[in-house]
mmCIF file of N, CA, C and O in Angstrom:
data_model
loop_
_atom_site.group_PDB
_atom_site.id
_atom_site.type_symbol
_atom_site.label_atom_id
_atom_site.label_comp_id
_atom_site.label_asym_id
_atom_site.label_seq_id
_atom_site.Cartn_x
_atom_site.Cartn_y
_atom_site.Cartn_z
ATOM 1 N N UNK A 223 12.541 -5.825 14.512
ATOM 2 C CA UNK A 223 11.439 -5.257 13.766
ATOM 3 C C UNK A 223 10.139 -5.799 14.355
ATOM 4 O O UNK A 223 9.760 -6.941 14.613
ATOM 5 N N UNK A 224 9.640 -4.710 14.468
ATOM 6 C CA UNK A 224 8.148 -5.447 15.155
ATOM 7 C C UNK A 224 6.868 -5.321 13.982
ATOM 8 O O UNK A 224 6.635 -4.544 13.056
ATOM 9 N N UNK A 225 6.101 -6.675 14.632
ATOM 10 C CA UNK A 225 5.454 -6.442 13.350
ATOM 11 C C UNK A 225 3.960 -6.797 13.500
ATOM 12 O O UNK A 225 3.794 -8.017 13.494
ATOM 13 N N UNK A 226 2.572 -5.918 13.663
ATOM 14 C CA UNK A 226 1.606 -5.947 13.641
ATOM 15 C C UNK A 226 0.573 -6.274 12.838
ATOM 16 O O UNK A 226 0.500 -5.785 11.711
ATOM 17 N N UNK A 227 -0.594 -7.362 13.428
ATOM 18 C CA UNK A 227 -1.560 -8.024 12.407
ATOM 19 C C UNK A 227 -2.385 -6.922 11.920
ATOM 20 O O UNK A 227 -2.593 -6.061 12.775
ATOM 21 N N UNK A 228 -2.775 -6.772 11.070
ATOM 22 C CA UNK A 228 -3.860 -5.746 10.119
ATOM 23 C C UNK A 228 -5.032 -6.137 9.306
ATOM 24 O O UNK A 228 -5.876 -5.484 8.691
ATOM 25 N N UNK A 229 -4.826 -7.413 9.492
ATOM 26 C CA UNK A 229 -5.896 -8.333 8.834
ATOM 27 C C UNK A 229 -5.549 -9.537 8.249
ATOM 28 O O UNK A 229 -4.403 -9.893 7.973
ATOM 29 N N UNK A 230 -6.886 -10.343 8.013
ATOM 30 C CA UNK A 230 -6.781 -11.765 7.525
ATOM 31 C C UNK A 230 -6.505 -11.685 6.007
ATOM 32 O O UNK A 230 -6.737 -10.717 5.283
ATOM 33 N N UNK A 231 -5.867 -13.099 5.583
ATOM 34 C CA UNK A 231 -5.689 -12.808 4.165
ATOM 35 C C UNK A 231 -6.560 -13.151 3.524
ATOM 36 O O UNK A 231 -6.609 -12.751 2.361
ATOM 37 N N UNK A 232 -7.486 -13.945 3.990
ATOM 38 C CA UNK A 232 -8.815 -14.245 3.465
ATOM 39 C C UNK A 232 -9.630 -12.601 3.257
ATOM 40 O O UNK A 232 -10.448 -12.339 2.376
ATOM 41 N N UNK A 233 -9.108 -11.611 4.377
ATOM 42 C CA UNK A 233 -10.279 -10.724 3.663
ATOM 43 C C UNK A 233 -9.354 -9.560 2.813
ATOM 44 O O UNK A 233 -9.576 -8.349 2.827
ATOM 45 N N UNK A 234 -8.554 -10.065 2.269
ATOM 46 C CA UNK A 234 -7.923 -9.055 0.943
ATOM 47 C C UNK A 234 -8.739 -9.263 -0.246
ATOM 48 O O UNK A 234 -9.506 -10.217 -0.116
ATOM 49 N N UNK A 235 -8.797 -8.751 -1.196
ATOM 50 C CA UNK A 235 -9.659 -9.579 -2.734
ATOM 51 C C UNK A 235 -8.332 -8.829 -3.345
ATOM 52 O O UNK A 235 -7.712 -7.829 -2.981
ATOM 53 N N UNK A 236 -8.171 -9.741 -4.423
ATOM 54 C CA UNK A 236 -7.396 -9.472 -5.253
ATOM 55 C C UNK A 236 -7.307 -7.872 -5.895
ATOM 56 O O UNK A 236 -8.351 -7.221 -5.942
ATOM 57 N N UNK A 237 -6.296 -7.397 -6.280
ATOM 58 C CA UNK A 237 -6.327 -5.937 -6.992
ATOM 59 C C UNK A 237 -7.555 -4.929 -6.012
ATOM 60 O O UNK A 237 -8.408 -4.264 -6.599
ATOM 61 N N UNK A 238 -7.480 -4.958 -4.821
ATOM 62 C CA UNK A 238 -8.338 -4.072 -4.179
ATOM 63 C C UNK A 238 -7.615 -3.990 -2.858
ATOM 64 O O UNK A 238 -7.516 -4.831 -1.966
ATOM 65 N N UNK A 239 -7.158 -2.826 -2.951
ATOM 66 C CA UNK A 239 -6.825 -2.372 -2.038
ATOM 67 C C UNK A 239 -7.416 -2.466 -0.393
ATOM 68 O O UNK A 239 -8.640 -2.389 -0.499
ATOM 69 N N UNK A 240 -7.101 -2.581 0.863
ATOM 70 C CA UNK A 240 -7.643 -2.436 2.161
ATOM 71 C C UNK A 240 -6.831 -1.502 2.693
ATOM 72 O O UNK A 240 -5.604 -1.528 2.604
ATOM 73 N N UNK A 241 -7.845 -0.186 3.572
ATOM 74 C CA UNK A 241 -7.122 0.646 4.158
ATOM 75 C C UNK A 241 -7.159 0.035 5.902
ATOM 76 O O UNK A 241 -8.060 -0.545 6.508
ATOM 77 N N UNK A 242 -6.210 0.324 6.205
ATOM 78 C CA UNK A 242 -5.816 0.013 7.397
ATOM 79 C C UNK A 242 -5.156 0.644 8.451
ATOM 80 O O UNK A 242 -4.751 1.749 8.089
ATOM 81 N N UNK A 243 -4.864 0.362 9.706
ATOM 82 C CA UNK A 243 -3.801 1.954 10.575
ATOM 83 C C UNK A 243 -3.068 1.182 11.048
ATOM 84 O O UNK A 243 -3.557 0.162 11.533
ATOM 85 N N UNK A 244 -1.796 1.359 11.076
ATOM 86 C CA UNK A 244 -0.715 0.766 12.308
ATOM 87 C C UNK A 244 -0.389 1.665 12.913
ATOM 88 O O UNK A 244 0.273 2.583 12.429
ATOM 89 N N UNK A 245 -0.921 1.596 14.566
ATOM 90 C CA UNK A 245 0.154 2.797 15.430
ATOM 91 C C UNK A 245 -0.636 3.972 15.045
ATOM 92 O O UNK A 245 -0.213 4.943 15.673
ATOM 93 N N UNK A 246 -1.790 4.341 14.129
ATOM 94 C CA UNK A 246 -2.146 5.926 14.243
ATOM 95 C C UNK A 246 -1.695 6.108 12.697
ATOM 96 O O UNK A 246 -2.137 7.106 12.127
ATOM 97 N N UNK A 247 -0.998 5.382 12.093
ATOM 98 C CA UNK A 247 -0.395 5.659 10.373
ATOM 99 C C UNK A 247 -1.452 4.517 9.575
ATOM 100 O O UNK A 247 -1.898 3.371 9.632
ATOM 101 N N UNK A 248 -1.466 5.651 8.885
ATOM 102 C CA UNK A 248 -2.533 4.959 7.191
ATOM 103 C C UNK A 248 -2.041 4.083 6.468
ATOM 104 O O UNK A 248 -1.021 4.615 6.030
ATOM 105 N N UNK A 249 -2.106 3.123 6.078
ATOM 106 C CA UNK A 249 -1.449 2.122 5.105
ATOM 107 C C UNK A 249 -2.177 1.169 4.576
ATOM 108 O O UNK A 249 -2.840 0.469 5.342
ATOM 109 N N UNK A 250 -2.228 0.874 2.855
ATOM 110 C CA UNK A 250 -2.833 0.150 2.093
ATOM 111 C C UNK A 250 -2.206 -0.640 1.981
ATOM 112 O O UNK A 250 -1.069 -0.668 1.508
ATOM 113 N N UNK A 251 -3.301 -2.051 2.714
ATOM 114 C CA UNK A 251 -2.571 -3.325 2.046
ATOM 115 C C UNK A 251 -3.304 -3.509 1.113
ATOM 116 O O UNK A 251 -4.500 -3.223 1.052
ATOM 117 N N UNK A 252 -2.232 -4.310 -0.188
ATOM 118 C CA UNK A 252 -3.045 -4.842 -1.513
ATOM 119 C C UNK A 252 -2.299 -6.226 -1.899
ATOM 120 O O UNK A 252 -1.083 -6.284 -2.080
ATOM 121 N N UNK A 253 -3.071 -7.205 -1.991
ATOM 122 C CA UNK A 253 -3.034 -8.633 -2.734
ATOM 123 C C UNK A 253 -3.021 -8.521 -4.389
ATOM 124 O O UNK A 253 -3.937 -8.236 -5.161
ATOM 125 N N UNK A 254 -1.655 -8.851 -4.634
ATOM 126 C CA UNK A 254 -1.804 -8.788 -5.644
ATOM 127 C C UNK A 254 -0.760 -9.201 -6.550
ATOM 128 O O UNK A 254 0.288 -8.599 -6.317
ATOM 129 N N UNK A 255 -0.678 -10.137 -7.639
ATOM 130 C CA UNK A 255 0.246 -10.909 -8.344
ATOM 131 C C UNK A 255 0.900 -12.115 -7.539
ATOM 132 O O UNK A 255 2.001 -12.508 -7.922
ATOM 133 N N UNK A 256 0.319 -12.702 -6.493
ATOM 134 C CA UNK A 256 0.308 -13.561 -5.668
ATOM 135 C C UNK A 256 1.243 -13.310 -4.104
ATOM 136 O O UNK A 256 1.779 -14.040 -3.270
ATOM 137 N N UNK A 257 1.068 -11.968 -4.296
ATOM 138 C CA UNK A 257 2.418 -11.071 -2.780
ATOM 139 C C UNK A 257 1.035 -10.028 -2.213
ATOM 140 O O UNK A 257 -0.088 -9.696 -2.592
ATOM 141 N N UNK A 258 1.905 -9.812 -1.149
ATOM 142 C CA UNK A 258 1.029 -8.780 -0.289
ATOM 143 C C UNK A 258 2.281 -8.024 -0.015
ATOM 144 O O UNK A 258 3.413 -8.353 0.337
ATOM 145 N N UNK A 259 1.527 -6.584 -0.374
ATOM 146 C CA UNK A 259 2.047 -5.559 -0.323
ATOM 147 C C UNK A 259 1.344 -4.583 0.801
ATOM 148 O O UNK A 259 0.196 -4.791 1.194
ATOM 149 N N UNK A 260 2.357 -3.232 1.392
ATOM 150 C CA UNK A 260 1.884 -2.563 2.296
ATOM 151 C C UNK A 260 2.496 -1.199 1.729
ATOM 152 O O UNK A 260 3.671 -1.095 1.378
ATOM 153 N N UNK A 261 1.503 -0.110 1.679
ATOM 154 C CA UNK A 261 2.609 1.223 1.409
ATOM 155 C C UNK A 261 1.893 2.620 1.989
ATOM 156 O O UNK A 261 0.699 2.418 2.210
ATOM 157 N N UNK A 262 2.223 3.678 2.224
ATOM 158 C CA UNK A 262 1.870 4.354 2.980
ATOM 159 C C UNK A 262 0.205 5.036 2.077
ATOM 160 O O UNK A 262 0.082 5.616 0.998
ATOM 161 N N UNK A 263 -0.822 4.625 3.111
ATOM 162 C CA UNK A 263 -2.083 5.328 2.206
ATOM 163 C C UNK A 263 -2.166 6.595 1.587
ATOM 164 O O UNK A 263 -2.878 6.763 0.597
ATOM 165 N N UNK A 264 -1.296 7.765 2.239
ATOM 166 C CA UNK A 264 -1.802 9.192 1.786
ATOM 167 C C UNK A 264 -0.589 9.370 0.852
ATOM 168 O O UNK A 264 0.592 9.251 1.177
ATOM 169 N N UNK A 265 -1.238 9.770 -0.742
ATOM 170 C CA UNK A 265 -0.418 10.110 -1.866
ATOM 171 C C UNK A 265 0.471 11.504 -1.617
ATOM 172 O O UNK A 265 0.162 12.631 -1.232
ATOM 173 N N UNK A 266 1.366 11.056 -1.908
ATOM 174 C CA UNK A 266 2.576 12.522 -1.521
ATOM 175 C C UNK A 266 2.299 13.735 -2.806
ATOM 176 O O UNK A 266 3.040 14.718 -2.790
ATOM 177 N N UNK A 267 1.213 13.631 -3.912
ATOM 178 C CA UNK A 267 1.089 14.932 -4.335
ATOM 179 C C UNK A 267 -0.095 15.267 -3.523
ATOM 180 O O UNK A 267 0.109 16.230 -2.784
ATOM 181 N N UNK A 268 -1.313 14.735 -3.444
ATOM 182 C CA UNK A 268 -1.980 15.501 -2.910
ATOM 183 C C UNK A 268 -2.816 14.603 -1.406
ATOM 184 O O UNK A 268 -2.775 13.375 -1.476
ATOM 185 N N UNK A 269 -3.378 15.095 -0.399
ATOM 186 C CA UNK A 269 -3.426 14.425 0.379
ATOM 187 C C UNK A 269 -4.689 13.693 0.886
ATOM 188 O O UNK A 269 -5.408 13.908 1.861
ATOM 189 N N UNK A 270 -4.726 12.800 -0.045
ATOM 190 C CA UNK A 270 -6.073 11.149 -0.401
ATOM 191 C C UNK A 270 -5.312 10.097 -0.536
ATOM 192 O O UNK A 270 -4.191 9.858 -0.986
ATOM 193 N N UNK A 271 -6.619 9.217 0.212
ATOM 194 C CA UNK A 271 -6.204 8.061 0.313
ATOM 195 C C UNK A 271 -5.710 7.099 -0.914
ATOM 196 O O UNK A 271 -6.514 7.209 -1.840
ATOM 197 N N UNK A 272 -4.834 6.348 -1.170
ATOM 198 C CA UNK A 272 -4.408 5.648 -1.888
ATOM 199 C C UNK A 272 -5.376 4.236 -2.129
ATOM 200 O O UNK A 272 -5.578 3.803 -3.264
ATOM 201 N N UNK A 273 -5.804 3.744 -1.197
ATOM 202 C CA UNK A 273 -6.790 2.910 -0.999
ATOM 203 C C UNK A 273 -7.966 2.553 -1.884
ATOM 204 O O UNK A 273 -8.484 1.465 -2.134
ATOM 205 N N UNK A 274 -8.345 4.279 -2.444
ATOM 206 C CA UNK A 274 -9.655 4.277 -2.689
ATOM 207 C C UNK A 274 -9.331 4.101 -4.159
ATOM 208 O O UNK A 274 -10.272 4.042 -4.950
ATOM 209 N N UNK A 275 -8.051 4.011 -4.606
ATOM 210 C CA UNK A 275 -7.932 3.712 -6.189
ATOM 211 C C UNK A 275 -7.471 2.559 -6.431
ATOM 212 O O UNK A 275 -7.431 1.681 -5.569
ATOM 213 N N UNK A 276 -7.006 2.383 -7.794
ATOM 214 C CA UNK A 276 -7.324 1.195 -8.568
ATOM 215 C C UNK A 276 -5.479 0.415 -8.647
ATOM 216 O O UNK A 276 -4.419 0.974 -8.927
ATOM 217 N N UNK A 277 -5.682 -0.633 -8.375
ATOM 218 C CA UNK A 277 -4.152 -1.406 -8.488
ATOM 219 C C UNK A 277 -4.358 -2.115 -10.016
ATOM 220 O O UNK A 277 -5.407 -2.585 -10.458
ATOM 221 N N UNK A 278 -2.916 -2.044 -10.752
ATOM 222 C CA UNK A 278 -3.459 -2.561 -11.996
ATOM 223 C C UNK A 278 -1.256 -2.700 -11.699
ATOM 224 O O UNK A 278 -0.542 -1.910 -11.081
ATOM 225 N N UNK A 279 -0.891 -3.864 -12.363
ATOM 226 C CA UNK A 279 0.430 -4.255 -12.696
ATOM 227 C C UNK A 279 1.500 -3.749 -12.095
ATOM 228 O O UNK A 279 2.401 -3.029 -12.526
ATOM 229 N N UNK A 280 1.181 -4.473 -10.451
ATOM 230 C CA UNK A 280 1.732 -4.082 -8.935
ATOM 231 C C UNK A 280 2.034 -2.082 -8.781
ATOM 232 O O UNK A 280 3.021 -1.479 -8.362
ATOM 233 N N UNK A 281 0.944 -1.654 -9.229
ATOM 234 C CA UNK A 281 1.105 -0.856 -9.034
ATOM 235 C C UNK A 281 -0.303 -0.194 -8.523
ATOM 236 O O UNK A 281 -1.260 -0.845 -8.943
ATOM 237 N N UNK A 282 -0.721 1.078 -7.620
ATOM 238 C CA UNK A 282 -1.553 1.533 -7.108
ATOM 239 C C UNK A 282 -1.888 2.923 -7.650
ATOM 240 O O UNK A 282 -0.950 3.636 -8.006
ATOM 241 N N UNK A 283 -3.356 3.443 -7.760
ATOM 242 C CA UNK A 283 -3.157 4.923 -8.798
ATOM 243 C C UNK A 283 -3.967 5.715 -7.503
ATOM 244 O O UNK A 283 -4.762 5.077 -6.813
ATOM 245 N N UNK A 284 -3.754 6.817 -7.305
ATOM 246 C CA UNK A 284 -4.201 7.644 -6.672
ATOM 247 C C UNK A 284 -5.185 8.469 -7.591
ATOM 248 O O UNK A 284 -4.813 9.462 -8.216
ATOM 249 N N UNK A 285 -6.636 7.909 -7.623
ATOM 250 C CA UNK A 285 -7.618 8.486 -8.003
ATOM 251 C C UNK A 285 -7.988 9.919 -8.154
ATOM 252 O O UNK A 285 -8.901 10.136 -8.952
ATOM 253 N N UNK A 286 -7.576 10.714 -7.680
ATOM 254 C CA UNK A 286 -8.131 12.334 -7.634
ATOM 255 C C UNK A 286 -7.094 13.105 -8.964
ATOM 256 O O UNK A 286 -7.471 14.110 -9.566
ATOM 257 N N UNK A 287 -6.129 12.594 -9.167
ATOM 258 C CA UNK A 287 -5.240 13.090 -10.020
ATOM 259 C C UNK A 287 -4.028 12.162 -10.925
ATOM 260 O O UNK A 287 -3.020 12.492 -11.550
ATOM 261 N N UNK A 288 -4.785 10.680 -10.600
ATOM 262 C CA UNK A 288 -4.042 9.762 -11.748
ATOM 263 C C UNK A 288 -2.363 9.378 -11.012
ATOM 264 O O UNK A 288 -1.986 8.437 -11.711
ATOM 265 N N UNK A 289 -1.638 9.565 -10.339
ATOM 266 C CA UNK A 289 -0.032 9.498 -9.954
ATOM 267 C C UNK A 289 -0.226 8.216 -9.750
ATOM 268 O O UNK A 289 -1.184 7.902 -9.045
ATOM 269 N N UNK A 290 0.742 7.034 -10.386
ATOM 270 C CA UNK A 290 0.830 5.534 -9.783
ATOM 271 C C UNK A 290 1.663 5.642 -9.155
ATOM 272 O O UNK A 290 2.644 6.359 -9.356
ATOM 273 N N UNK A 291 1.359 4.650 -7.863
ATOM 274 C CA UNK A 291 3.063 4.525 -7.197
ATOM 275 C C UNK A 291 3.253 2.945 -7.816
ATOM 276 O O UNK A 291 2.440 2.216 -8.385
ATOM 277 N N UNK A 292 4.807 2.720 -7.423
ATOM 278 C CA UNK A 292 5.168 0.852 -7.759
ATOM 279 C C UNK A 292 4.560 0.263 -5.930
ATOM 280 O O UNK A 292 4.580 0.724 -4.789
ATOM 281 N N UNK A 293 4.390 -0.182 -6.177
ATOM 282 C CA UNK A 293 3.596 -1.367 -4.737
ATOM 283 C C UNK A 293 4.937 -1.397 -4.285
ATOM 284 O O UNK A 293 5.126 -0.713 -3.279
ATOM 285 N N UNK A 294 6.041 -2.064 -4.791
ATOM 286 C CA UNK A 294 7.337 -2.520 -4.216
ATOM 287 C C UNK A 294 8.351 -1.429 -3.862
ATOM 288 O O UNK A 294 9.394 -1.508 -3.213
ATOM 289 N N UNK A 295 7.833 -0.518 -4.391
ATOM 290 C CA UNK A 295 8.942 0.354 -4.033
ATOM 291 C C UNK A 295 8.775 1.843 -3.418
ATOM 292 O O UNK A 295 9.451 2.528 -2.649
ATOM 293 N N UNK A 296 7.526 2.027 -4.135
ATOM 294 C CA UNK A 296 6.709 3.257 -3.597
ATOM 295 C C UNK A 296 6.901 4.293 -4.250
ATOM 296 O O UNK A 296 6.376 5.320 -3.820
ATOM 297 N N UNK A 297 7.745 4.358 -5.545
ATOM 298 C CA UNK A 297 8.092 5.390 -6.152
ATOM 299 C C UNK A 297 7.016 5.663 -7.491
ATOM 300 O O UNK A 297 6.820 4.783 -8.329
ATOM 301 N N UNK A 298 6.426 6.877 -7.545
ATOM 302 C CA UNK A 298 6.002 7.266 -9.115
ATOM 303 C C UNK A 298 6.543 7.132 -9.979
ATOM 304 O O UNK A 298 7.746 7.332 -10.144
ATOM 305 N N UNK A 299 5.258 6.517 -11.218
ATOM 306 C CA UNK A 299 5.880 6.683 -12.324
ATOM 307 C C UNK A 299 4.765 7.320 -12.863
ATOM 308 O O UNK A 299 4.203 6.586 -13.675
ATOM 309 N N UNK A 300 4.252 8.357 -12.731
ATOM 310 C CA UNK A 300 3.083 9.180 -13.581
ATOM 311 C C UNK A 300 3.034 10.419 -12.776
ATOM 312 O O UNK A 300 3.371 10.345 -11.594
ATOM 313 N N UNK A 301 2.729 11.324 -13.175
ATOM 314 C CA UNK A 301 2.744 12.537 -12.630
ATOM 315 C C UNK A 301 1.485 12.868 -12.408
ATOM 316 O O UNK A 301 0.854 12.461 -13.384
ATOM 317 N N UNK A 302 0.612 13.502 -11.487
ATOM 318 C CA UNK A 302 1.523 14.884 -10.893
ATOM 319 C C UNK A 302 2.451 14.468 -9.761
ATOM 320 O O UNK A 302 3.003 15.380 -9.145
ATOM 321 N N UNK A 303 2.662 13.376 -9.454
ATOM 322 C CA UNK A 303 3.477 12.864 -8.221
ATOM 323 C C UNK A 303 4.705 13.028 -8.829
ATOM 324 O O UNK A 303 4.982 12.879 -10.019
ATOM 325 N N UNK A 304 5.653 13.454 -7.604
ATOM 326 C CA UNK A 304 7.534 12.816 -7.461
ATOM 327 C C UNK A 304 8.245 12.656 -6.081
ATOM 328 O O UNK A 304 9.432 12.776 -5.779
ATOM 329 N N UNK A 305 7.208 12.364 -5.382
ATOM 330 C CA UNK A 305 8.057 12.101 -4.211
ATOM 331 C C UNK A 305 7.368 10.387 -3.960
ATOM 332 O O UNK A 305 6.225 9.930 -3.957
ATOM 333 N N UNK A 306 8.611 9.860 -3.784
ATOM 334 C CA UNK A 306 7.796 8.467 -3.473
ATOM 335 C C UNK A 306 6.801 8.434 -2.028
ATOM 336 O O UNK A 306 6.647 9.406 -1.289
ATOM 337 N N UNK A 307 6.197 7.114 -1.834
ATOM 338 C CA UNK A 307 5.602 7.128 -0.296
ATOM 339 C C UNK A 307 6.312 6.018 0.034
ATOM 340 O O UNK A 307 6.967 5.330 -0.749
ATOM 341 N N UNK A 308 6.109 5.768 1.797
ATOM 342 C CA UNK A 308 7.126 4.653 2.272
ATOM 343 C C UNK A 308 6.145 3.206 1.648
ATOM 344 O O UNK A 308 4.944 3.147 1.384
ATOM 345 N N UNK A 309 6.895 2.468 1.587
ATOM 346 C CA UNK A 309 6.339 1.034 1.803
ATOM 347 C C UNK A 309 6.781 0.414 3.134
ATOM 348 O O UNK A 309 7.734 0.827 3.795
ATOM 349 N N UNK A 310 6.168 -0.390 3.386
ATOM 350 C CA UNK A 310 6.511 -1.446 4.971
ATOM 351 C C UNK A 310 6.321 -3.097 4.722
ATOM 352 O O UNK A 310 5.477 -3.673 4.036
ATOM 353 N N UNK A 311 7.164 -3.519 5.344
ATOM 354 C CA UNK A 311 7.490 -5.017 5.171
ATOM 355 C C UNK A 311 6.115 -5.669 5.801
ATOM 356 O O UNK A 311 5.534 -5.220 6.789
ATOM 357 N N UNK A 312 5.729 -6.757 5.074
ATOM 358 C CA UNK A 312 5.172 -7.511 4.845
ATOM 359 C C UNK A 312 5.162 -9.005 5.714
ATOM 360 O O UNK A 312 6.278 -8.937 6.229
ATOM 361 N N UNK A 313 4.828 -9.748 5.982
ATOM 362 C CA UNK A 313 4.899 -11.269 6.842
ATOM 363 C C UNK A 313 3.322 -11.366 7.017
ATOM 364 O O UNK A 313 2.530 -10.591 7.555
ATOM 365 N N UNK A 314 3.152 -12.520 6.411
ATOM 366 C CA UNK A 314 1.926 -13.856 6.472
ATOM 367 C C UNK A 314 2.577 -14.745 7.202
ATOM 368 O O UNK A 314 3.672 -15.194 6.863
ATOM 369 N N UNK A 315 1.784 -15.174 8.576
ATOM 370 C CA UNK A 315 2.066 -15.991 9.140
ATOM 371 C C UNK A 315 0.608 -16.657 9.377
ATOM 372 O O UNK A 315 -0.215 -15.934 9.938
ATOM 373 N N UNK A 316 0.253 -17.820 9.046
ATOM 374 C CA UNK A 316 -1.002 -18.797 8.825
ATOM 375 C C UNK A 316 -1.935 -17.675 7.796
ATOM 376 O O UNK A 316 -1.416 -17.386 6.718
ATOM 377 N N UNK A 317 -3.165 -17.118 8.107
ATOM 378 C CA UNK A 317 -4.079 -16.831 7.555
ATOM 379 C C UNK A 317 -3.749 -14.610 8.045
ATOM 380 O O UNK A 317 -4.404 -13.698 7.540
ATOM 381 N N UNK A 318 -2.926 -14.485 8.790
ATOM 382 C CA UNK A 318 -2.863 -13.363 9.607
ATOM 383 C C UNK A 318 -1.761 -12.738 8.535
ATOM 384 O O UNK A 318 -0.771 -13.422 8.275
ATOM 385 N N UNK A 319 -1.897 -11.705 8.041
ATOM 386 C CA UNK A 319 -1.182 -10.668 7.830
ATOM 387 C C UNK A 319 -0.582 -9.556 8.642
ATOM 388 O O UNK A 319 -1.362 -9.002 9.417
ATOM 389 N N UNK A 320 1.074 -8.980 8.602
ATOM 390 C CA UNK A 320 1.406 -8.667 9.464
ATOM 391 C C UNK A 320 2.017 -7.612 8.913
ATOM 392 O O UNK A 320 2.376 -7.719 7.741
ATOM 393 N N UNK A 321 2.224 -6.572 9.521
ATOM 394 C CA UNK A 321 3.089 -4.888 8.980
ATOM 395 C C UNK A 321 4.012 -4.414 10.061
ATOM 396 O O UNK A 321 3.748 -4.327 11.260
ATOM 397 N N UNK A 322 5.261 -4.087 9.387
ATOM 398 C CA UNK A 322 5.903 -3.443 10.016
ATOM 399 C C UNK A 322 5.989 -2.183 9.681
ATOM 400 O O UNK A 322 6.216 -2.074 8.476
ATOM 401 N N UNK A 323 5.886 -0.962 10.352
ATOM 402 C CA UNK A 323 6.404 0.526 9.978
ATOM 403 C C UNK A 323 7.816 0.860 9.955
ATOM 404 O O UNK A 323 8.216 2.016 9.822
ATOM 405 N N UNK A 324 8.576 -0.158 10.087
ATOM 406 C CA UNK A 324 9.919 -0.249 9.317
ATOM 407 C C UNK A 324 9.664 0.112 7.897
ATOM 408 O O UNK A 324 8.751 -0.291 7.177
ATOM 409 N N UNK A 325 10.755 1.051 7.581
ATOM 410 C CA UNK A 325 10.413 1.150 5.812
ATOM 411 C C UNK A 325 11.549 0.351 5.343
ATOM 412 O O UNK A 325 12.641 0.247 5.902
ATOM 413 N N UNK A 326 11.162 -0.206 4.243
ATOM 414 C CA UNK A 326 12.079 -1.156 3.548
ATOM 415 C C UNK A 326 12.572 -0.136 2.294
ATOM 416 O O UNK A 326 13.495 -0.425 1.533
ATOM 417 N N UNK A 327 11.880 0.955 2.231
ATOM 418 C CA UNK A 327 12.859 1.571 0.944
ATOM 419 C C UNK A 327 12.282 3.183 1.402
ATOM 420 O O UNK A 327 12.666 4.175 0.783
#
């Protein structure tokens, strides 16, 4: 599994999302409940960034139409969404955050 830096963990802030690219692909990392999470930025109902909305109880809301995904798993639990988005594995190594486009689920 290979696995690419995307940023420092110093510049995450808590419950705020960072949009980021690995390879040409969109992906929000978010700090949050003391884990770093990675999941694919563009919401599978409609096609906006995930980034630009609000994380509240490891979960991320896609602003234009409300759908949460779970951070960990990537699956909705609010509609208008039902297709999950990928998530990608995660590794902090010193201050460097790292992503793989391996999907873990």
């Amino acid at each position: 599994m290979t696995f690419v830096r995307v940023c420092g963990l110093g510049e995450l802030e808590e419950d705020t999302p960072k949009r980021v690219e690995v390879d040409g692909t969109p992906v929000s990392v978010v700090r949050t409940e003391g884990e770093v999470f990675a999941i694919h930025d563009i919401c599978s109902h409609a096609n906006v960034s995930l980034a630009e909305g609000e994380v509240d109880d490891c979960h991320i809301e896609c602003w234009l139409h409300g759908s949460r995904f779970d951070l960990r798993s990537g699956k909705p639990d609010a509609l208008p969404a039902t297709r999950p988005v990928p998530v990608y594995p995660v590794k902090i190594e010193g201050d460097d955050v790292l992503v793989s486009l391996t999907q873990e689920s």
